[in-house]
């Protein structure tokens, strides 16, 4: 079968039978046509004609940052820029006039001729796509220069304008251009067409650019900062264009592979593409081919090109940033570095006594690919073996190979199933050493042990995996890896497998609980007639409590039977049986978490927004004129909100839970939401509190889910109702404002988009189902107690009212009658800000809530001199001041085993 998606030269141009001059002999004596030796067999996926290289994106980001830094220097270091311009003008003023004229004439001609000449050269070599990319980049760069000129002339600070312009020599009343309208497009064009890979053309370009910059500086038509900004804009736009449209895919063809094998002394006959391996680790492991030779045993060839090497760049970059104490290999290596690293690891592994593929040749396949030639190993991967084929001897052999690597301080870094190959004789061979490390530290070596324990445990169980490791490495070495048994230390594919197994376990436990609940609840005689309330006597109440206790025991027993330990816990228990004193506390491997990074960015944005609003406010007179009675009212409403939150929770818990302790738990939530997102911290704390109060875990989650679901519904209804009132309060007719209609239409469009896109629909359904699983049965229990439902809904309404009144009191504390805002307007602003704060991933919605409330209050007519301090007071009373009481309440409940 011929290669699918191969380049035309892989299959075309082969001579027909009448023109075949010779034949080649196979090892078995059969003859094969020499004309077919350049064909690659096997199914190969069709690769895209263009690829988006992470290196282009990184250069784009670097260029944008450089432009920002340059403008910052021009804005804040005015003295330095002026001095630099004077020194340059003084030095260039001594240049001979003849030299200046020659340089100006030559550069003005060459700046146009060089791009045209390069385009002709590329067209002759049939590389028109690169010319099209260059023209597009030039057009975009010209547009950016025009926009920059307009911004500098009309909106930029005076310091930036002084750094980028100066009086024109021909007209003292006019200013020079901040960015050269022809130089930036030329730089963008030459960068986008790939001149950096052609040294001669690059040298010519730099000479032309230097001559042009020199002539412009000497004649006074530009400034040094203008020249630098022009170069940066052209460079940045070029790489932005390349990343947006993609670069031509320069994957080496099958004929290139065959030719490369001949250059290193082999005579290939056929090459077949092996089945693509799992790309979960970043997809940069290279393409693999099985090659047969005219004489000698077959070969395994790995080809790595720039496009494939760039895959997984962002994942590796994040791992390097996030992990503490060690780093993975460089996020973006050159092809030469990748070749040298893999060759070094191959030789080092064999020298250590481990079974690894023997590297016998390496070579470059042009400027964009390299190949590594190994002796053919054959065999099957551990993932493809049947369970009965994985014997204890095979497990011990695998650990012996790892022990050999670790004896020479070599870390494999990817001991997953497809990296462990078993040949026909049953010998274990470790492959995929490309991502390994030599002279590795103890942390990396222990991570290898923990990774292999999990890999084997997923196939043969924790008991056999740990037993085989103990028999080879010894109990001390295995016990030392326990702190590494955490998801962040495992490979990407292993983490995905563990998450899938965790979802399956949770689903089985939930089904067992629901099944036990259905079978343990007999029909009750007093529930036969729902048309009128039933008054139970003392005996009836005892019978009901007995039924509830029986149902609880049945559910607990079913949950105990269905509960399963995850693989990491099973491995820990097996190791602790041998070494009870082994350390089990997970080592802290993360330097920074995504949540922390997002929190810092969002907090910085919110702080910047608030500071820009506060810089124009004089707080001295504002505070001296503040109404402290309204401040006290805001404090009272803030304190009352915790009572309302306790009512909103207990209204959906049929079991008896102490009210005052529930209020204390809501106060403790003020501390928790500072260290966790608002939509996550409160849910986790309330669920834990209910479990400690005697509510079964599944029912506790269902109660909190029911509270969240009703809260979401009430929130949406109140937002619509108050929005409607806000739109009609100043008009005689009851017609909503255009803003409300626009908001509703926007929400409707978003809902339609989410429901129409399969990925988004699946994401939302999965999250909602996991959050509100078991809510419906729980709501049926609550509906049997109408007073509970009234308490819950009343608590939600009271909670919203407390926050709205607190914000209104904060506004009245700094405003007067002329700056008052209606309660409906304040309610709309609060509900919108609270919704955004719950959706924001930052703790307590920091940054998002402040910005939304301030903008909302200004939008409803409140001056920013009142809106900004009112929001600060509101957030101080509802977020920051309760942190200390929340911490005290959290510690108190923890000591009382209530959390």
GROMACS .gro file of N, CA and C in nm, residues 607-619 864 868:
model
   45
  607UNK      N    1  -0.630   4.576   4.005
  607UNK     CA    2  -0.560   4.680   4.080
  607UNK      C    3  -0.526   4.799   3.991
  608UNK      N    4  -0.482   4.769   3.868
  608UNK     CA    5  -0.451   4.879   3.776
  608UNK      C    6  -0.576   4.963   3.746
  609UNK      N    7  -0.688   4.893   3.724
  609UNK     CA    8  -0.811   4.966   3.693
  609UNK      C    9  -0.852   5.055   3.811
  610UNK      N   10  -0.847   4.998   3.931
  610UNK     CA   11  -0.889   5.077   4.047
  610UNK      C   12  -0.794   5.192   4.074
  611UNK      N   13  -0.664   5.168   4.056
  611UNK     CA   14  -0.568   5.275   4.081
  611UNK      C   15  -0.587   5.390   3.982
  612UNK      N   16  -0.616   5.357   3.857
  612UNK     CA   17  -0.642   5.463   3.760
  612UNK      C   18  -0.766   5.544   3.796
  613UNK      N   19  -0.864   5.479   3.858
  613UNK     CA   20  -0.984   5.551   3.902
  613UNK      C   21  -0.958   5.633   4.028
  614UNK      N   22  -0.870   5.581   4.114
  614UNK     CA   23  -0.849   5.647   4.243
  614UNK      C   24  -0.750   5.762   4.236
  615UNK      N   25  -0.669   5.768   4.129
  615UNK     CA   26  -0.568   5.873   4.122
  615UNK      C   27  -0.630   6.012   4.110
  616UNK      N   28  -0.753   6.021   4.062
  616UNK     CA   29  -0.818   6.151   4.045
  616UNK      C   30  -0.912   6.185   4.161
  617UNK      N   31  -0.905   6.107   4.268
  617UNK     CA   32  -0.996   6.128   4.380
  617UNK      C   33  -0.917   6.178   4.501
  618UNK      N   34  -0.968   6.280   4.564
  618UNK     CA   35  -0.909   6.332   4.687
  618UNK      C   36  -0.981   6.269   4.806
  619UNK      N   37  -0.913   6.177   4.873
  619UNK     CA   38  -0.978   6.099   4.979
  619UNK      C   39  -0.991   6.177   5.109
  864UNK      N   40  -1.767   5.887   3.939
  864UNK     CA   41  -1.661   5.796   3.978
  864UNK      C   42  -1.595   5.836   4.109
  868UNK      N   43  -1.599   5.475   4.314
  868UNK     CA   44  -1.476   5.403   4.350
  868UNK      C   45  -1.463   5.383   4.502
   0.00000   0.00000   0.00000
